[in-house]
XYZ file of C-alpha atoms in Angstrom:
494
model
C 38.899 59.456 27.163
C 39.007 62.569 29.093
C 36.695 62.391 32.249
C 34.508 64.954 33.511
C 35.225 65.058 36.966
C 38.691 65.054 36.484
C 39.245 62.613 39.158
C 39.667 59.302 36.902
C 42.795 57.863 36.872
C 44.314 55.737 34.488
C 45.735 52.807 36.534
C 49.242 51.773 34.476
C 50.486 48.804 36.782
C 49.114 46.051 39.230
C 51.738 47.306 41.950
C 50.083 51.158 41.729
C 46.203 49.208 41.906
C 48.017 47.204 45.340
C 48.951 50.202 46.925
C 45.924 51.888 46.656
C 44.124 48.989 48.060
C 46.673 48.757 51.081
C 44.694 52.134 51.363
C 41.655 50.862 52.582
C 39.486 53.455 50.635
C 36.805 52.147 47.809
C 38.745 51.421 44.449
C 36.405 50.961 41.676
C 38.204 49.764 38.345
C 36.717 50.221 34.547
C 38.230 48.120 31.924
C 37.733 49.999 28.249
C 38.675 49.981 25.231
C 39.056 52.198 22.878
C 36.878 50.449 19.803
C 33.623 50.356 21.972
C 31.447 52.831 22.354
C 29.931 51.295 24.977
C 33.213 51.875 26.442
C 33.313 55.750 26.092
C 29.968 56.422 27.149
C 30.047 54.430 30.316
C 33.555 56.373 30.708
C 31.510 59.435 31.285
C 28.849 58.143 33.567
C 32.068 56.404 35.081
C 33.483 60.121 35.600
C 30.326 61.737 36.930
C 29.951 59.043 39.174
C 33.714 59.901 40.319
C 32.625 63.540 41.567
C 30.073 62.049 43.397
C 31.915 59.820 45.796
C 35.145 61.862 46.140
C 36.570 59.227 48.970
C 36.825 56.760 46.282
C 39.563 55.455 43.895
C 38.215 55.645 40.592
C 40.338 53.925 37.874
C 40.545 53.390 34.272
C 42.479 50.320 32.940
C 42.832 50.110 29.218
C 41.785 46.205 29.033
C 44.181 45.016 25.943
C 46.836 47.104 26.823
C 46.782 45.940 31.129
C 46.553 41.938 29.598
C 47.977 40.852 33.100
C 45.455 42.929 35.309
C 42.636 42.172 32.570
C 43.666 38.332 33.158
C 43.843 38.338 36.856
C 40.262 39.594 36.731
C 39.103 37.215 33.663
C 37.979 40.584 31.515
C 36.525 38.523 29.149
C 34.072 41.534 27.700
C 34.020 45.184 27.944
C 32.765 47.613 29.535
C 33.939 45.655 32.340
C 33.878 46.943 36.309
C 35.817 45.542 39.717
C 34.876 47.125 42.575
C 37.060 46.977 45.837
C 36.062 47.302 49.771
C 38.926 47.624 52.289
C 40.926 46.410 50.388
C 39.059 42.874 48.923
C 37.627 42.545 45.493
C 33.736 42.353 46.605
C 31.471 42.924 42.825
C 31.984 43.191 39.254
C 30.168 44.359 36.990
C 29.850 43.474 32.873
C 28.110 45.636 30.262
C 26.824 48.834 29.557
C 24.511 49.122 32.639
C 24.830 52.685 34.305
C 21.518 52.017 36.842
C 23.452 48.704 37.984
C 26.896 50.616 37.721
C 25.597 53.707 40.197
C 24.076 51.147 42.724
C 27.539 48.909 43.044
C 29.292 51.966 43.380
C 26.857 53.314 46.028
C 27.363 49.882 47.800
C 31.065 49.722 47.842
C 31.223 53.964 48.734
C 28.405 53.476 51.510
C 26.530 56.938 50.737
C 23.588 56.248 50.053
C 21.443 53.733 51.724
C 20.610 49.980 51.217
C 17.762 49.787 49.090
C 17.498 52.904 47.679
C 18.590 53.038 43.911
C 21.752 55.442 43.391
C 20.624 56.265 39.438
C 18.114 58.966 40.056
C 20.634 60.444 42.366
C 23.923 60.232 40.754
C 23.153 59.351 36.943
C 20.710 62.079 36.885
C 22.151 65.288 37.631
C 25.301 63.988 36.262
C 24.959 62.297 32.962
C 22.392 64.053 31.303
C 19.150 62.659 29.328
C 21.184 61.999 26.427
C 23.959 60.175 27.475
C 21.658 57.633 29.051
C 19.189 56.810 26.708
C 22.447 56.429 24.312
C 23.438 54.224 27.025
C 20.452 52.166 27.486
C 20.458 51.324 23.784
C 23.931 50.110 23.800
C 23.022 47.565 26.478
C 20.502 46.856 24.522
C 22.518 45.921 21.524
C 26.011 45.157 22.853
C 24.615 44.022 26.527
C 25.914 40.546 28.344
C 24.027 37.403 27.865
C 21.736 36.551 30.856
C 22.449 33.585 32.623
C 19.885 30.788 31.626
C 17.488 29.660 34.060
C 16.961 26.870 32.577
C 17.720 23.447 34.045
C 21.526 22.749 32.847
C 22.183 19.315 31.101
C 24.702 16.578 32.833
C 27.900 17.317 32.651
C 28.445 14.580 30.601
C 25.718 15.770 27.910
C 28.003 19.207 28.133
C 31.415 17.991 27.922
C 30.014 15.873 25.048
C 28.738 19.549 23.515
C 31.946 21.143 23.504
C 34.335 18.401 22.288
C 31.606 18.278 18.960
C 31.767 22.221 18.426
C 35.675 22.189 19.564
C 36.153 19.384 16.704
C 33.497 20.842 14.532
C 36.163 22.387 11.783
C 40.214 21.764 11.740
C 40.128 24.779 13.520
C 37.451 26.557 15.296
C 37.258 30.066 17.262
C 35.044 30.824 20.269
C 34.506 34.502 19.934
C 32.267 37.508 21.393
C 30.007 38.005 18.060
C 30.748 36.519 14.170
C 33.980 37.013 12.218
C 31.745 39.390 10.308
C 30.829 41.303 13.204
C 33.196 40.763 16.534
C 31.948 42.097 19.658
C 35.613 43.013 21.731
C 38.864 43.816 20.128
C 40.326 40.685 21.227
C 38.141 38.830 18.970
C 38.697 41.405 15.895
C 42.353 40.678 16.339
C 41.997 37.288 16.137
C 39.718 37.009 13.510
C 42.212 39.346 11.212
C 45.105 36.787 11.960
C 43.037 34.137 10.959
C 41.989 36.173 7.832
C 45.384 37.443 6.961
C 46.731 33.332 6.966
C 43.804 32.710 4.664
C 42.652 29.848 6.780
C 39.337 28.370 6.546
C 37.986 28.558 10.201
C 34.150 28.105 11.819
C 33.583 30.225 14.780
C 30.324 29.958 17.498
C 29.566 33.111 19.144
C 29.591 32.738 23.335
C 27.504 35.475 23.965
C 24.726 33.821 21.975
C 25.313 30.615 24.910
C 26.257 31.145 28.573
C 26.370 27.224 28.872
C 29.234 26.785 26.204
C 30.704 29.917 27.319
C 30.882 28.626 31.058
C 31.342 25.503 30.360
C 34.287 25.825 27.932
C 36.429 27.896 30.686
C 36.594 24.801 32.914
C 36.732 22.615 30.392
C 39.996 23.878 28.502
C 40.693 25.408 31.830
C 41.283 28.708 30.272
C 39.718 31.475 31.787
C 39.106 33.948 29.112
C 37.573 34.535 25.308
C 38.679 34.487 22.968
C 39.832 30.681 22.413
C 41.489 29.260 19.311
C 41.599 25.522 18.754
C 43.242 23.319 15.967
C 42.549 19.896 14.938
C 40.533 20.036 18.355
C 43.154 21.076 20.580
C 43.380 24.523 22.319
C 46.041 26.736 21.309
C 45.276 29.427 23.295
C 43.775 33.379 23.501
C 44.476 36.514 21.822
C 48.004 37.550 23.263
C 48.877 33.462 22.038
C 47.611 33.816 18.384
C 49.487 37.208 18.094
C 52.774 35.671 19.226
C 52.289 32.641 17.426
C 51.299 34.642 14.241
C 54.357 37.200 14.867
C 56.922 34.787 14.909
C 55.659 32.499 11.758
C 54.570 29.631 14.553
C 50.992 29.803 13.396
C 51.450 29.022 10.199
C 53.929 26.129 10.813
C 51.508 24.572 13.348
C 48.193 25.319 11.085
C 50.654 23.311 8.085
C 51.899 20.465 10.124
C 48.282 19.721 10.971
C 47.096 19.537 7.370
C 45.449 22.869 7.598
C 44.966 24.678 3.940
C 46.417 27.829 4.270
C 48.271 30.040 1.422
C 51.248 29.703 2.831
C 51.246 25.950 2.891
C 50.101 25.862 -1.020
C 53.655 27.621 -1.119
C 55.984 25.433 0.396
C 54.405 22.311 -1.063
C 55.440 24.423 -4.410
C 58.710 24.920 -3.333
C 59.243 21.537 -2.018
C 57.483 19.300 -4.457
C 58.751 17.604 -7.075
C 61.243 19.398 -8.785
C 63.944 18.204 -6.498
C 65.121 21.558 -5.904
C 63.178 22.716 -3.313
C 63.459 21.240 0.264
C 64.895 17.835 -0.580
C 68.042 19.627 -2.397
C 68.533 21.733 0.551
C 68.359 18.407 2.707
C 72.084 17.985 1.956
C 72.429 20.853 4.454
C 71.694 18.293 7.086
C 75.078 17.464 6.952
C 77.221 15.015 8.974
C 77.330 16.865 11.260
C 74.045 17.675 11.688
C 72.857 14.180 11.115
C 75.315 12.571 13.875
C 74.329 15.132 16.458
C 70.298 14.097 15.690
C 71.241 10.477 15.903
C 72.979 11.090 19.441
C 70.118 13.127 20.645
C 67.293 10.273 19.414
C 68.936 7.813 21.046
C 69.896 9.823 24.177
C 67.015 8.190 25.942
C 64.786 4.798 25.405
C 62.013 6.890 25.160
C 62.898 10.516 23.374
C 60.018 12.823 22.651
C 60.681 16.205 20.175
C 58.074 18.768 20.962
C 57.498 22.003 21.412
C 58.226 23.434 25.022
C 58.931 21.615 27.729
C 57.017 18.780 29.817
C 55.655 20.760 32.607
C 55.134 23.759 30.025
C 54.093 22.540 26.975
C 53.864 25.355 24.159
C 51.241 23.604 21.851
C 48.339 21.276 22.386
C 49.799 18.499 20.112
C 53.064 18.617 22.535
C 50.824 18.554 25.641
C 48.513 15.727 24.944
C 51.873 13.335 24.003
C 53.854 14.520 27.128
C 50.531 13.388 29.247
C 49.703 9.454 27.380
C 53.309 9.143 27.992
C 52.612 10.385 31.950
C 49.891 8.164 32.039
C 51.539 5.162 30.923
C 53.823 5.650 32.968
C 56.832 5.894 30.762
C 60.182 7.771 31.531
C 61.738 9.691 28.987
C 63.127 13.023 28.460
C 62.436 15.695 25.765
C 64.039 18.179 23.712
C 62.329 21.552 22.871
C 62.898 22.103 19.081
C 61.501 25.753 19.671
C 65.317 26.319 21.265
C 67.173 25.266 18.433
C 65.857 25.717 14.564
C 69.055 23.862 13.296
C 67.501 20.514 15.113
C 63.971 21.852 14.632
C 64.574 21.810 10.429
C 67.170 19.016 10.466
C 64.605 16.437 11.958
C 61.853 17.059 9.843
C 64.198 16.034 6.525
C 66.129 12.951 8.876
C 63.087 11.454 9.812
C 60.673 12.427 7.126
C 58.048 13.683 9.400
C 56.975 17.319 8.796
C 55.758 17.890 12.061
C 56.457 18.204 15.775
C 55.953 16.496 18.282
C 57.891 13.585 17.248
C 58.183 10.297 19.714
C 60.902 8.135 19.660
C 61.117 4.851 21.448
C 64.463 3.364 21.639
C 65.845 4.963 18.490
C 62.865 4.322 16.152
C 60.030 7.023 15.248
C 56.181 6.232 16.505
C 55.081 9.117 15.248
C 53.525 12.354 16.573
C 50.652 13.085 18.450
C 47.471 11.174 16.233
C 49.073 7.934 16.130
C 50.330 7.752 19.770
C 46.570 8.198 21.131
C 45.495 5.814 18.697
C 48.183 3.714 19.757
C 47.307 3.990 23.620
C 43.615 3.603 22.677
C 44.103 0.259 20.933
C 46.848 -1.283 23.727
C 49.452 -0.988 20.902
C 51.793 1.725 22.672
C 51.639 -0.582 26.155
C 52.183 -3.677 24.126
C 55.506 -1.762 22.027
C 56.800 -0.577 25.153
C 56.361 -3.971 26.929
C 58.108 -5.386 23.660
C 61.477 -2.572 23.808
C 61.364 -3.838 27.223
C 60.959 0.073 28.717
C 57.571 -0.909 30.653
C 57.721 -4.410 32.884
C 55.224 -6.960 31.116
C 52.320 -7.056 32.704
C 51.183 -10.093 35.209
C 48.089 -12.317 34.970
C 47.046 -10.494 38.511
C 47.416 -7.350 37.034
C 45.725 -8.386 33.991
C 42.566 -9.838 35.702
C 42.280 -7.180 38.079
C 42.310 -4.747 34.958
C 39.545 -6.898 33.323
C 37.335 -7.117 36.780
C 37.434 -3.552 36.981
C 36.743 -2.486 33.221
C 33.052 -2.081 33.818
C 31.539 -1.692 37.048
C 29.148 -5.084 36.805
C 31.000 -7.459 35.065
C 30.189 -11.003 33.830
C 32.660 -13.855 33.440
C 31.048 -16.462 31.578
C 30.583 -19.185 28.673
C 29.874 -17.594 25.717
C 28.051 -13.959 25.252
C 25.426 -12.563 26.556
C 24.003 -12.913 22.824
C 24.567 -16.614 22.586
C 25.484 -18.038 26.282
C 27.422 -21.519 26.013
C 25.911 -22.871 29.310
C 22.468 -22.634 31.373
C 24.179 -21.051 34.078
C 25.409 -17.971 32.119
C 22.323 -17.679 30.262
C 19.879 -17.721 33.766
C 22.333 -14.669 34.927
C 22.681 -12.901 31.597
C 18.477 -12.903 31.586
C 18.262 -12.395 35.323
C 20.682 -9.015 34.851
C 18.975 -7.760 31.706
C 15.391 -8.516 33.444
C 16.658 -5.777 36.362
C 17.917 -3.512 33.832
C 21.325 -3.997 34.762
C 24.192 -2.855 32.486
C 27.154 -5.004 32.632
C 30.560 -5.878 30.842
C 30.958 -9.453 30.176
C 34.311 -11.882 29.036
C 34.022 -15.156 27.376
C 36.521 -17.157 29.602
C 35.884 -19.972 27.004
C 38.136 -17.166 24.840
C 41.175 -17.541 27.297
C 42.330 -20.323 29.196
C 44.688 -18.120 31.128
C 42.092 -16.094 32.511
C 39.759 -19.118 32.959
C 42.108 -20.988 35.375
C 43.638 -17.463 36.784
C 40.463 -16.176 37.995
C 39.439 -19.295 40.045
C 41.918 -18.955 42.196
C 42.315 -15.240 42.052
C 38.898 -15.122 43.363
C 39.201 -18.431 45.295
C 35.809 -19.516 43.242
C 36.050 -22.774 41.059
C 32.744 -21.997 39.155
C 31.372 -20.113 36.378
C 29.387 -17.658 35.882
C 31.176 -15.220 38.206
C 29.748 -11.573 38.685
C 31.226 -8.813 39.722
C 30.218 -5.565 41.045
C 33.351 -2.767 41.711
C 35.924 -4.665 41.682
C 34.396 -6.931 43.956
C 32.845 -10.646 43.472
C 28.956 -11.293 44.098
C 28.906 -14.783 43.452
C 27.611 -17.159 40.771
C 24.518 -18.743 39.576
C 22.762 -19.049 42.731
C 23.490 -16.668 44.586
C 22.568 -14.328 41.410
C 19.277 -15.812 41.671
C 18.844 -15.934 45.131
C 19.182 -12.299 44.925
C 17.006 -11.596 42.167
C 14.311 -13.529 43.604
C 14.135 -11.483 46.624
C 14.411 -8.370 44.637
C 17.723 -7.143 46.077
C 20.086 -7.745 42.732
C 19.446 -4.211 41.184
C 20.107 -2.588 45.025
C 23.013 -4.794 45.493
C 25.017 -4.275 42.403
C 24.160 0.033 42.782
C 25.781 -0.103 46.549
């Protein structure tokens, strides 16, 4: 993309874009690519505008091939702008928008002034009629979604938005446009990997939603589009998916998750029942092999096999077992099976388990990364580790200060709040519901532990016992003493 001035450089490293900076003179950067037109006919106006402010650094950067400059300034679309003042980034600029382009470079230049629109000027002389009505049309089609002005939802109400479209299919791509039409080149790559592993995928357009598209950059804290996710877990951008897809990775991961892809119709071929295919060549895990697996599973009570390494996880599988374990509070130390394919093979025929990550817990496979979240939701993984005696059993204080705290009001009485077993309970259950309270409740006619622990944890010998944060209100009367001078509701919200 030749430019007309002739003073448009084409910036090749992030060390040449530092030095100019050091500079102190106006650098104004314009990320491109060579697929959009939008691209080459801002290019020009880009050029033009370069002969008009001559003290200025104006740079091209050739967005997918600069990934680490395009990063640092989350180039998520193209034509994309950065302008710089003494040496600070201080505006950017997205789309095809040469009136908007002429005034931010006017601004960061400082020749004409404030208020006074540069595009007559600059654009007129220089681009020509053509050029900008081509221009204008472009934005038109191919221009960045407005912000909404519209009230935004809780953050709650959007978190809950993206984990439906994120688990909407096995795997799902947020793109700029529709497979059938992308709108950057990172997209169109991606989409063609997908396509050439003949997986099914569903895709939602960001452009067409500046809430998901906002929102899903904080929520998979990943700054830039487009994102890939399997089995509802991200697996990363553009540069990821190429790597992944180079080196065979995709397809492994897509397979071990149950995703239909040709190449997983193959192996099951080759593997199935014949007895030829992988089983026969399980007698290369030989004794060798199958002694040095042994030694490695039990190298630690608690022995995860996953892909990269805790503090850099290289799959989303890998990272959510690596933080349950964290959470729980478990030691246990990890081998990456992306260093070693002998292991990495060898495992999945030893243990029977086709996929990675694999967790171990004193010599015995859990499983991988499904069943130990379902085994942390249901209590099961802090009752087995309890059990292999790797996590200290926990202590009837620890145990009622867990239930006190599960919901902030909480109820410890006879019976439900659907069928109360004394008078007591039932004149706080109705006096709670009555204010509109929500509130967890226990039946500590369930659990004589708890029933005798909690008097003298909380030094109370009665029930009902309410609490609000951690913290006890009182029983029956003073529930009702409360209520009748209309403080409960205010009380149990301090």
């Amino acid at each position: 993309m030749a430019g007309g001035g002739g003073s448009v450089k084409d910036l090749k490293s992030k060390a040449e874009l530092d030095t100019l900076n050091n500079g102190g003179a106006p650098v104004i950067l314009h990320f491109w690519a060579s697929w959009c037109d939008a691209s080459k006919h801002m290019d020009q106006v880009f050029s033009h505008l370069s002969t008009d402010f001559p003290h200025a650094h104006f740079l091209r950067v050739e967005a997918e091939e600069q990934a680490e400059i395009s990063e640092e300034f989350s180039v998520s679309a193209v034509p994309f702008f950065v302008f710089f003042k003494d040496g600070k980034k201080v505006d950017s600029l997205e789309g095809a928008d040469p009136s908007s382009l002429a005034n931010k470079v006017a601004k960061v230049a400082g020749s004409v002034s404030s208020g006074e629109s540069a595009a007559p000027a600059s654009l007129g002389m220089a681009a020509g009629a053509s050029v900008l009505e081509t221009i204008k049309e472009l934005a038109k089609e191919n221009g960045p979604t407005p912000v909404s002005s519209k009230v935004q939802p809780s953050h709650d109400a959007l978190e809950k938005r993206l984990q439906q479209l994120i688990n909407s299919h096995p795997v799902m791509l947020f793109m700029k446009g529709s497979p059938e039409a992308p709108e950057c080149g990172f997209s169109q790559k991606v989409v063609d990997i997908l396509k050439n592993e003949n997986v099914k995928f569903g895709s939602f357009d960001i452009l067409s939603d500046n809430e998901v598209r906002e929102g899903l950059k904080k929520f998979s804290n990943w700054p830039t589009f487009p994102q890939i996710y399997c089995k509802g877990e991200l697996l990363g951008g553009c540069d990821i998916a190429i790597a992944m897809h180079e080196s065979g990775e995709l397809t492994e991961v897509l397979r071990d998750n149950g995703v239909d892809t040709n190449g997983s119709k193959k192996v099951e071929v080759s593997e199935g029942g014949s007895g030829k295919g992988g089983i026969s060549e399980s007698t290369g895990v030989n004794v060798n092999l199958t002694s040095r697996l042994e030694s490695l599973i039990n190298s630690s009570a608690v022995m995860l096999f996953m892909k990269g390494k805790p503090d850099e996880p290289k799959c989303g599988f890998s990272r959510k077992v690596v933080d349950i374990l964290r959470e729980e509070n478990v030691n246990f130390e990890s081998f990456d099976i992306l260093s070693d394919d002998e292991v990495r093979q060898g495992l999945k025929v030893h243990s029977n388990w086709s996929s990675y990550p694999q967790l171990y817990i004193k010599g015995e496979l859990i499983g991988g990364s499904d069943i130990v979240l379902e085994m942390q939701k249901s209590g099961e993984l802090k009752r087995v580790l309890v059990e292999k005696g790797i996590s200290p059993k926990e202590t009837l204080q620890d145990r009622l200060r867990s239930l006190i705290t599960s919901s902030p009001v909480m109820l410890f009485m006879k019976g439900s709040p659907d069928a109360p077993k004394c008078g007591f309970s039932s004149k706080v259950v109705n006096a709670l519901q009555e204010d509109g309270v929500s509130f967890g409740s226990f039946d500590i006619l369930s659990d004589a532990e708890v029933r005798q622990g909690l008097k003298d944890f909380s030094n109370w010998p009665t029930f009902p016992q309410l609490y609000s944060k951690g913290e006890l209100i009182g029983g029956c009367d003073i529930i009702m003493e409360l209520k009748n001078n209309g403080e409960l509701k205010s009380t149990l919200s301090e």
